[in-house]
Short mmCIF file of C-alpha atoms in Angstrom, two decimals:
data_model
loop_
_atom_site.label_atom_id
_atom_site.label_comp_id
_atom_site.label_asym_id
_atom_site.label_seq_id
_atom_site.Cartn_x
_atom_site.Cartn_y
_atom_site.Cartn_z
CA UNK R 23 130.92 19.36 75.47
CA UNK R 24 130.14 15.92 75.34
CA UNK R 25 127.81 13.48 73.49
CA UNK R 26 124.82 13.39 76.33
CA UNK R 27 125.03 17.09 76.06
CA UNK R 28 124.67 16.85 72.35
CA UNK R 29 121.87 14.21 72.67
CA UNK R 30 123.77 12.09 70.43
CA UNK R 31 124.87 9.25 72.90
CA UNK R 32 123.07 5.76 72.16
CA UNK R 33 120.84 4.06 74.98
CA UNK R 34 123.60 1.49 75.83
CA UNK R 35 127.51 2.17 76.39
CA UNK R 36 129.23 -1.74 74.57
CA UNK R 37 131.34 -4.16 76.74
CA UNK R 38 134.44 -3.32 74.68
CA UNK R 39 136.68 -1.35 75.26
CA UNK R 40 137.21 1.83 73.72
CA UNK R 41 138.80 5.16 73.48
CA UNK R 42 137.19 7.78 75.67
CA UNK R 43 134.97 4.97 77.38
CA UNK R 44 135.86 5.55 81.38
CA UNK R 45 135.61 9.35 80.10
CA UNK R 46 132.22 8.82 78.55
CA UNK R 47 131.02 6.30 81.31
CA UNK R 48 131.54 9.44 84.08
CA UNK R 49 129.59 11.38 82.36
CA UNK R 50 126.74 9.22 81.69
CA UNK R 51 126.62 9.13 85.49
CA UNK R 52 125.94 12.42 86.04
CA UNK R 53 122.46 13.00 88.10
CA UNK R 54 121.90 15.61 84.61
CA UNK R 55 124.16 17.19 82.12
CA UNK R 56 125.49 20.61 82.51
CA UNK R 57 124.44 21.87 79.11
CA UNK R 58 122.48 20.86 76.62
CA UNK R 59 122.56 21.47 72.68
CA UNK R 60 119.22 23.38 71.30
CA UNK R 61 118.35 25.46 68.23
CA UNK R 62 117.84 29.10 68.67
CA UNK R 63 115.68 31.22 66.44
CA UNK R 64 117.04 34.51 65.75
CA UNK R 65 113.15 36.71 66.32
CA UNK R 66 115.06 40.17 65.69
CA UNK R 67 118.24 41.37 64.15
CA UNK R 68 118.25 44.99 64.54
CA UNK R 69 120.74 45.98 67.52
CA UNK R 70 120.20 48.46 70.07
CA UNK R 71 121.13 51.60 67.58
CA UNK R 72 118.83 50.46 64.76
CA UNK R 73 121.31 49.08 62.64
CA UNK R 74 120.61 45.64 61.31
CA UNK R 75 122.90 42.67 62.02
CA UNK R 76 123.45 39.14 59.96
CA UNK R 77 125.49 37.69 62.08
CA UNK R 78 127.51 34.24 61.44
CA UNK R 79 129.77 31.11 62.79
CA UNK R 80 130.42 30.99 66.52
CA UNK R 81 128.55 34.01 68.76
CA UNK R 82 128.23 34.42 72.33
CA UNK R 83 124.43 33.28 73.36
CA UNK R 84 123.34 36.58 75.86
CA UNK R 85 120.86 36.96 78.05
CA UNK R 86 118.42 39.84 76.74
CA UNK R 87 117.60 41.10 79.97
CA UNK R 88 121.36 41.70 81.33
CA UNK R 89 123.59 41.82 78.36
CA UNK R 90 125.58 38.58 80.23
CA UNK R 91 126.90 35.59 78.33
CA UNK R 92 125.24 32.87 79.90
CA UNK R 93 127.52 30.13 81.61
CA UNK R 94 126.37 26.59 82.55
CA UNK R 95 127.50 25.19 86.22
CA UNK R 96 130.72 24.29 84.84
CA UNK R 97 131.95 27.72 84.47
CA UNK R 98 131.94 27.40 80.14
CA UNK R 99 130.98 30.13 78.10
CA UNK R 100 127.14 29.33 76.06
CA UNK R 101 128.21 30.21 72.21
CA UNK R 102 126.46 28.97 69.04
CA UNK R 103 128.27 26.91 67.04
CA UNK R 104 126.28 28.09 63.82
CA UNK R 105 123.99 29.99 62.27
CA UNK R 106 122.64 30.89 58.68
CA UNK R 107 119.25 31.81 57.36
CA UNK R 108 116.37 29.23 57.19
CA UNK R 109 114.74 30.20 53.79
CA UNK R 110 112.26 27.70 54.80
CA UNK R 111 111.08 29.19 57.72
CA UNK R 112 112.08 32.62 56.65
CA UNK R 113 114.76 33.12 60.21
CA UNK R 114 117.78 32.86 61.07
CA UNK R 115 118.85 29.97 62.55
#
């Protein structure tokens, strides 16, 4: 994943050189990004027997519907990078 995916690249890409510029510059010319970084809200934690999950660090994001890990067009498995309880909104996160 890449900084435009991340939303973290700035407006403008600076004359100078640098490393990962002709890298970055490909990218930026992409008619849109493969993937893009969001925050999921975890609305239930109780799996499919009843039992109640806290899950943590790196999980496979799943469609509900099919069970599937989704994949963007490039082929790369969707996983969180993250997750811990939100006291202030009372979720995990």
């Amino acid at each position: 994943y890449n900084l435009l995916e991340a939303d973290l690249a700035r407006p403008k890409v600076k004359e100078n050189d640098f490393c990962g510029k002709a890298k970055h510059v490909e990218y930026r010319a992409r008619e849109h990004q493969p993937a893009m970084l969001c925050t999921l809200v975890m609305t239930e934690n109780v799996d499919s027997k009843g039992v109640a999950r806290y899950p943590v660090g790196t999980m496979p994001v799943m469609d509900p519907k099919t069970g599937e890990t989704l994949v963007d067009e490039l082929g790369r498995r969707s996983f969180t990078t993250s997750m811990a309880y939100g006291p202030t909104v009372g979720k995990n996160i």
